[in-house]
PDB file of C-alpha atoms and ligand atoms in Angstrom:
ATOM      1  CA  MET A 508       0.000   0.000   0.000  1.00 57.00           C
ATOM      2  CA  ALA A 509       1.450   3.377  -1.011  1.00 60.00           C
ATOM      3  CA  THR A 510       1.904   5.901   1.775  1.00 69.00           C
ATOM      4  CA  ASP A 511       3.036   9.519   1.975  1.00 81.00           C
ATOM      5  CA  ARG A 512       4.967   8.872   5.144  1.00 86.00           C
ATOM      6  CA  PRO A 513       8.585  10.010   4.729  1.00 90.00           C
ATOM      7  CA  GLU A 514      11.196   7.277   4.804  1.00 94.00           C
ATOM      8  CA  ARG A 515      12.448   6.661   8.363  1.00 97.00           C
ATOM      9  CA  ILE A 516      16.221   6.490   8.164  1.00 98.00           C
ATOM     10  CA  ALA A 517      18.564   5.459  10.968  1.00 98.00           C
ATOM     11  CA  VAL A 518      22.346   5.708  11.034  1.00 98.00           C
ATOM     12  CA  TYR A 519      24.359   3.004  12.801  1.00 99.00           C
ATOM     13  CA  PRO A 520      27.838   4.487  13.226  1.00 98.00           C
ATOM     14  CA  GLY A 521      30.992   2.737  14.335  1.00 98.00           C
ATOM     15  CA  THR A 522      34.496   1.559  13.610  1.00 97.00           C
ATOM     16  CA  PHE A 523      33.525  -2.008  12.606  1.00 98.00           C
ATOM     17  CA  ASP A 524      37.132  -3.271  12.596  1.00 97.00           C
ATOM     18  CA  PRO A 525      35.924  -5.877  11.855  1.00 98.00           C
ATOM     19  CA  LEU A 526      32.160  -6.349  11.637  1.00 98.00           C
ATOM     20  CA  THR A 527      31.061  -8.948  14.220  1.00 98.00           C
ATOM     21  CA  ASN A 528      27.886 -10.985  14.540  1.00 98.00           C
ATOM     22  CA  GLY A 529      26.944  -8.628  17.372  1.00 98.00           C
ATOM     23  CA  HIS A 530      26.956  -5.755  14.852  1.00 98.00           C
ATOM     24  CA  VAL A 531      25.011  -7.908  12.372  1.00 98.00           C
ATOM     25  CA  ASP A 532      22.417  -8.627  15.079  1.00 98.00           C
ATOM     26  CA  ILE A 533      21.945  -4.899  15.785  1.00 98.00           C
ATOM     27  CA  ILE A 534      21.749  -4.097  12.055  1.00 98.00           C
ATOM     28  CA  GLU A 535      19.037  -6.741  11.569  1.00 98.00           C
ATOM     29  CA  ARG A 536      17.074  -5.373  14.536  1.00 98.00           C
ATOM     30  CA  GLY A 537      17.453  -1.833  13.196  1.00 98.00           C
ATOM     31  CA  ALA A 538      16.403  -2.898   9.701  1.00 98.00           C
ATOM     32  CA  ALA A 539      13.212  -4.354  11.182  1.00 97.00           C
ATOM     33  CA  LEU A 540      12.393  -1.058  12.919  1.00 98.00           C
ATOM     34  CA  PHE A 541      13.357   1.515  10.291  1.00 98.00           C
ATOM     35  CA  ASP A 542      12.794   1.827   6.547  1.00 98.00           C
ATOM     36  CA  ARG A 543      16.532   2.097   6.046  1.00 98.00           C
ATOM     37  CA  ILE A 544      19.551   1.653   8.264  1.00 98.00           C
ATOM     38  CA  VAL A 545      22.823   3.164   7.114  1.00 98.00           C
ATOM     39  CA  VAL A 546      25.865   1.415   8.539  1.00 98.00           C
ATOM     40  CA  ALA A 547      28.256   4.363   8.747  1.00 98.00           C
ATOM     41  CA  ILE A 548      31.930   3.480   9.063  1.00 98.00           C
ATOM     42  CA  LEU A 549      34.040   6.230  10.625  1.00 98.00           C
ATOM     43  CA  VAL A 550      37.044   7.380   8.619  1.00 97.00           C
ATOM     44  CA  ASN A 551      39.488   8.082  11.418  1.00 88.00           C
ATOM     45  CA  PRO A 552      43.074   8.657  10.280  1.00 78.00           C
ATOM     46  CA  GLU A 553      44.306   8.741  13.897  1.00 79.00           C
ATOM     47  CA  LYS A 554      43.445   5.121  14.613  1.00 79.00           C
ATOM     48  CA  SER A 555      45.490   2.313  13.093  1.00 90.00           C
ATOM     49  CA  PRO A 556      42.869  -0.268  12.194  1.00 95.00           C
ATOM     50  CA  LEU A 557      43.517  -3.822  11.070  1.00 96.00           C
ATOM     51  CA  PHE A 558      41.256  -3.428   8.025  1.00 97.00           C
ATOM     52  CA  SER A 559      41.271  -0.305   5.853  1.00 96.00           C
ATOM     53  CA  VAL A 560      38.013   1.621   5.538  1.00 97.00           C
ATOM     54  CA  ALA A 561      37.668   0.306   1.965  1.00 97.00           C
ATOM     55  CA  GLU A 562      38.054  -3.291   3.198  1.00 97.00           C
ATOM     56  CA  ARG A 563      35.508  -2.770   5.991  1.00 98.00           C
ATOM     57  CA  VAL A 564      33.016  -1.220   3.562  1.00 98.00           C
ATOM     58  CA  GLU A 565      33.503  -4.045   1.087  1.00 98.00           C
ATOM     59  CA  MET A 566      32.985  -6.739   3.753  1.00 98.00           C
ATOM     60  CA  ALA A 567      29.876  -5.103   5.226  1.00 98.00           C
ATOM     61  CA  ARG A 568      28.392  -4.582   1.733  1.00 98.00           C
ATOM     62  CA  ALA A 569      29.015  -8.228   0.880  1.00 98.00           C
ATOM     63  CA  VAL A 570      27.392  -9.432   4.128  1.00 98.00           C
ATOM     64  CA  PHE A 571      24.262  -7.311   3.491  1.00 98.00           C
ATOM     65  CA  ALA A 572      24.233  -7.550  -0.320  1.00 97.00           C
ATOM     66  CA  SER A 573      20.850  -9.226  -0.446  1.00 93.00           C
ATOM     67  CA  ARG A 574      19.320  -7.340   2.479  1.00 95.00           C
ATOM     68  CA  PRO A 575      17.032  -4.522   1.361  1.00 94.00           C
ATOM     69  CA  GLY A 576      16.955  -1.569   3.736  1.00 97.00           C
ATOM     70  CA  VAL A 577      20.605  -1.904   4.750  1.00 98.00           C
ATOM     71  CA  GLU A 578      23.155   0.484   3.266  1.00 98.00           C
ATOM     72  CA  VAL A 579      26.865   0.787   3.997  1.00 98.00           C
ATOM     73  CA  ASP A 580      28.644   4.137   3.820  1.00 98.00           C
ATOM     74  CA  THR A 581      31.547   6.044   5.384  1.00 98.00           C
ATOM     75  CA  PHE A 582      31.607   9.321   7.235  1.00 98.00           C
ATOM     76  CA  GLU A 583      34.087  11.868   8.538  1.00 97.00           C
ATOM     77  CA  GLY A 584      33.651  14.665  11.037  1.00 97.00           C
ATOM     78  CA  LEU A 585      30.650  15.050  13.302  1.00 98.00           C
ATOM     79  CA  LEU A 586      28.163  12.209  13.291  1.00 98.00           C
ATOM     80  CA  VAL A 587      25.179  14.555  13.629  1.00 98.00           C
ATOM     81  CA  ASP A 588      26.283  16.445  10.493  1.00 98.00           C
ATOM     82  CA  TYR A 589      26.447  13.163   8.612  1.00 98.00           C
ATOM     83  CA  ALA A 590      23.046  12.081   9.966  1.00 98.00           C
ATOM     84  CA  ARG A 591      21.520  15.391   8.859  1.00 98.00           C
ATOM     85  CA  LYS A 592      23.090  15.023   5.415  1.00 98.00           C
ATOM     86  CA  ARG A 593      21.547  11.555   5.114  1.00 98.00           C
ATOM     87  CA  ARG A 594      18.171  12.854   6.373  1.00 97.00           C
ATOM     88  CA  ALA A 595      18.360  10.410   9.273  1.00 98.00           C
ATOM     89  CA  ASP A 596      16.663  11.381  12.509  1.00 96.00           C
ATOM     90  CA  VAL A 597      17.803   8.349  14.499  1.00 98.00           C
ATOM     91  CA  ILE A 598      21.232   7.152  15.590  1.00 98.00           C
ATOM     92  CA  VAL A 599      21.309   3.457  16.492  1.00 98.00           C
ATOM     93  CA  ARG A 600      23.921   2.109  18.877  1.00 98.00           C
ATOM     94  CA  GLY A 601      24.286  -1.304  20.464  1.00 98.00           C
ATOM     95  CA  LEU A 602      24.297  -1.663  24.241  1.00 98.00           C
ATOM     96  CA  ARG A 603      25.890  -4.900  25.388  1.00 96.00           C
ATOM     97  CA  ALA A 604      26.282  -4.373  29.101  1.00 93.00           C
ATOM     98  CA  ILE A 605      26.274  -1.767  31.851  1.00 93.00           C
ATOM     99  CA  SER A 606      29.932  -1.108  31.017  1.00 91.00           C
ATOM    100  CA  ASP A 607      28.838   0.323  27.634  1.00 95.00           C
ATOM    101  CA  PHE A 608      26.254   2.538  29.216  1.00 96.00           C
ATOM    102  CA  GLU A 609      28.396   5.424  30.425  1.00 97.00           C
ATOM    103  CA  PHE A 610      30.056   6.033  27.057  1.00 97.00           C
ATOM    104  CA  GLU A 611      26.824   5.564  25.118  1.00 98.00           C
ATOM    105  CA  MET A 612      24.962   7.947  27.423  1.00 98.00           C
ATOM    106  CA  GLN A 613      27.716  10.553  27.041  1.00 98.00           C
ATOM    107  CA  MET A 614      27.661  10.263  23.276  1.00 98.00           C
ATOM    108  CA  ALA A 615      23.875  10.307  23.060  1.00 98.00           C
ATOM    109  CA  LEU A 616      23.617  13.440  25.192  1.00 98.00           C
ATOM    110  CA  MET A 617      26.448  15.207  23.374  1.00 98.00           C
ATOM    111  CA  ASN A 618      24.822  14.372  20.041  1.00 98.00           C
ATOM    112  CA  ARG A 619      21.482  15.648  21.365  1.00 98.00           C
ATOM    113  CA  ARG A 620      23.161  18.885  22.429  1.00 98.00           C
ATOM    114  CA  LEU A 621      24.610  19.217  18.932  1.00 98.00           C
ATOM    115  CA  SER A 622      21.326  18.356  17.247  1.00 98.00           C
ATOM    116  CA  SER A 623      18.119  18.226  19.276  1.00 97.00           C
ATOM    117  CA  THR A 624      16.110  16.645  16.454  1.00 97.00           C
ATOM    118  CA  ILE A 625      18.238  13.509  16.185  1.00 98.00           C
ATOM    119  CA  GLU A 626      17.314  10.789  18.668  1.00 98.00           C
ATOM    120  CA  THR A 627      19.658   8.007  19.808  1.00 98.00           C
ATOM    121  CA  VAL A 628      18.131   4.544  20.071  1.00 98.00           C
ATOM    122  CA  LEU A 629      20.140   2.021  22.099  1.00 98.00           C
ATOM    123  CA  MET A 630      19.480  -1.566  21.105  1.00 98.00           C
ATOM    124  CA  MET A 631      20.397  -4.740  22.977  1.00 97.00           C
ATOM    125  CA  PRO A 632      21.894  -7.597  20.942  1.00 97.00           C
ATOM    126  CA  ALA A 633      21.052 -11.249  21.575  1.00 97.00           C
ATOM    127  CA  GLU A 634      22.485 -12.366  24.944  1.00 96.00           C
ATOM    128  CA  SER A 635      24.925 -14.647  23.148  1.00 96.00           C
ATOM    129  CA  TYR A 636      26.738 -11.585  21.777  1.00 97.00           C
ATOM    130  CA  THR A 637      26.852  -9.465  24.921  1.00 96.00           C
ATOM    131  CA  TYR A 638      30.541 -10.252  25.562  1.00 96.00           C
ATOM    132  CA  LEU A 639      31.579  -9.836  21.930  1.00 97.00           C
ATOM    133  CA  SER A 640      33.744  -6.995  20.620  1.00 97.00           C
ATOM    134  CA  SER A 641      35.876  -6.384  17.533  1.00 97.00           C
ATOM    135  CA  ARG A 642      38.923  -5.974  19.772  1.00 97.00           C
ATOM    136  CA  LEU A 643      38.441  -9.409  21.394  1.00 97.00           C
ATOM    137  CA  VAL A 644      37.788 -11.053  18.032  1.00 98.00           C
ATOM    138  CA  LYS A 645      41.119  -9.713  16.732  1.00 96.00           C
ATOM    139  CA  GLU A 646      42.947 -10.743  19.890  1.00 96.00           C
ATOM    140  CA  VAL A 647      41.544 -14.288  19.992  1.00 96.00           C
ATOM    141  CA  PHE A 648      42.186 -14.761  16.270  1.00 96.00           C
ATOM    142  CA  ALA A 649      45.744 -13.425  16.487  1.00 94.00           C
ATOM    143  CA  LEU A 650      46.479 -15.867  19.327  1.00 95.00           C
ATOM    144  CA  GLY A 651      45.122 -18.838  17.396  1.00 94.00           C
ATOM    145  CA  GLY A 652      41.709 -19.183  19.064  1.00 96.00           C
ATOM    146  CA  SER A 653      38.503 -19.990  17.221  1.00 96.00           C
ATOM    147  CA  ILE A 654      36.213 -17.123  16.263  1.00 97.00           C
ATOM    148  CA  ARG A 655      33.717 -19.350  14.447  1.00 97.00           C
ATOM    149  CA  GLY A 656      30.191 -18.039  14.920  1.00 97.00           C
ATOM    150  CA  LEU A 657      31.393 -14.706  16.269  1.00 98.00           C
ATOM    151  CA  VAL A 658      31.865 -12.987  12.912  1.00 98.00           C
ATOM    152  CA  PRO A 659      30.300 -13.536   9.470  1.00 98.00           C
ATOM    153  CA  GLU A 660      32.077 -16.319   7.533  1.00 98.00           C
ATOM    154  CA  LEU A 661      33.395 -13.794   5.027  1.00 98.00           C
ATOM    155  CA  VAL A 662      35.025 -11.770   7.809  1.00 98.00           C
ATOM    156  CA  GLU A 663      36.618 -14.924   9.225  1.00 98.00           C
ATOM    157  CA  ALA A 664      38.024 -15.697   5.773  1.00 97.00           C
ATOM    158  CA  ARG A 665      39.377 -12.144   5.419  1.00 97.00           C
ATOM    159  CA  LEU A 666      41.054 -12.371   8.818  1.00 97.00           C
ATOM    160  CA  ALA A 667      42.721 -15.613   7.756  1.00 95.00           C
ATOM    161  CA  GLU A 668      43.795 -13.992   4.471  1.00 94.00           C
ATOM    162  CA  LYS A 669      45.281 -11.032   6.315  1.00 90.00           C
ATOM    163  CA  ALA A 670      47.152 -13.345   8.666  1.00 86.00           C
ATOM    164  CA  ARG A 671      48.599 -15.178   5.643  1.00 85.00           C
ATOM    165  CA  ILE A 672      49.694 -11.938   3.973  1.00 80.00           C
ATOM    166  CA  THR A 673      51.233 -10.340   7.047  1.00 71.00           C
ATOM    167  CA  ASP A 674      52.390 -13.671   8.520  1.00 63.00           C
ATOM    168  CA  SER A 675      51.135 -12.522  11.897  1.00 57.00           C
ATOM    169  CA  LEU A 676      48.363 -10.317  13.162  1.00 60.00           C
ATOM    170  CA  VAL A 677      49.274  -7.487  15.488  1.00 59.00           C
ATOM    171  CA  VAL A 678      46.296  -6.345  17.523  1.00 59.00           C
TER     172      VAL A 678
HETATM  173  O1  LIG B1513      32.553   1.606  17.067  1.00 59.80           O
HETATM  174  P1  LIG B1513      32.936   2.768  17.927  1.00 59.80           P
HETATM  175  O2  LIG B1513      34.427   2.993  17.838  1.00 59.80           O
HETATM  176  O3  LIG B1513      32.443   2.646  19.335  1.00 59.80           O
HETATM  177  O4  LIG B1513      32.212   4.062  17.289  1.00 59.80           O
HETATM  178  C1  LIG B1513      32.419   5.344  17.813  1.00 59.80           C
HETATM  179  C2  LIG B1513      31.767   6.418  16.893  1.00 59.80           C
HETATM  180  C3  LIG B1513      32.275   6.292  15.486  1.00 59.80           C
HETATM  181  C4  LIG B1513      30.275   6.234  16.922  1.00 59.80           C
HETATM  182  C5  LIG B1513      32.116   7.818  17.492  1.00 59.80           C
HETATM  183  O5  LIG B1513      33.492   7.903  17.678  1.00 59.80           O
HETATM  184  C6  LIG B1513      31.651   8.968  16.604  1.00 59.80           C
HETATM  185  O6  LIG B1513      30.478   9.207  16.445  1.00 59.80           O
HETATM  186  N1  LIG B1513      32.612   9.720  16.027  1.00 59.80           N
HETATM  187  C7  LIG B1513      32.322  10.848  15.169  1.00 59.80           C
HETATM  188  C8  LIG B1513      32.763  12.167  15.803  1.00 59.80           C
HETATM  189  C9  LIG B1513      31.647  12.809  16.602  1.00 59.80           C
HETATM  190  O7  LIG B1513      30.575  13.072  16.107  1.00 59.80           O
HETATM  191  N2  LIG B1513      31.942  13.084  17.893  1.00 59.80           N
HETATM  192  C10 LIG B1513      31.018  13.750  18.788  1.00 59.80           C
HETATM  193  C11 LIG B1513      29.866  12.878  19.251  1.00 59.80           C
HETATM  194  S1  LIG B1513      30.104  12.208  20.820  1.00 59.80           S
END
């Protein structure tokens, strides 16, 4: 049924180095709530990530290639400026545990101060992902542990490829 309602767009910002199944879980939940969810990968030249921004974009696009309503993009500068540019009025962030809360609250309130019309929605992933982080995935992988089921298969393959190329993974 056609409707005049404007498209409801949410931005899900982050570093995604690499994308984990916890991120995928949040993206799926966001895609069910909003017409479109834009996975926005921060271009941050100060950090030294394992995967380049181009690699992270390519992996996320491949994972969500057949998922309508999910878009992958990059952004620089203030998140609220990017959200405004994309006509998004919601910022989605995942909340795994109480330990995430302080930082997420700070960010949400700072973003609200910068733009009162953009609302932050904190979403809880499935319990099985509440301990999961990109940093731990990289650490466990670099030390030879199994990350099966914690990241999309394609990401696991790319990690293995990177380990082969560099001979070792520094995290
Ligand atoms: O995955 P991360 O590293 O927790 O994501 C952090 C991110 C990218 C959401 C945050 O660093 C961010 O929004 N950076 C953009 C700069 C900005 O807008 N800062 C002011 C808002 S607190």
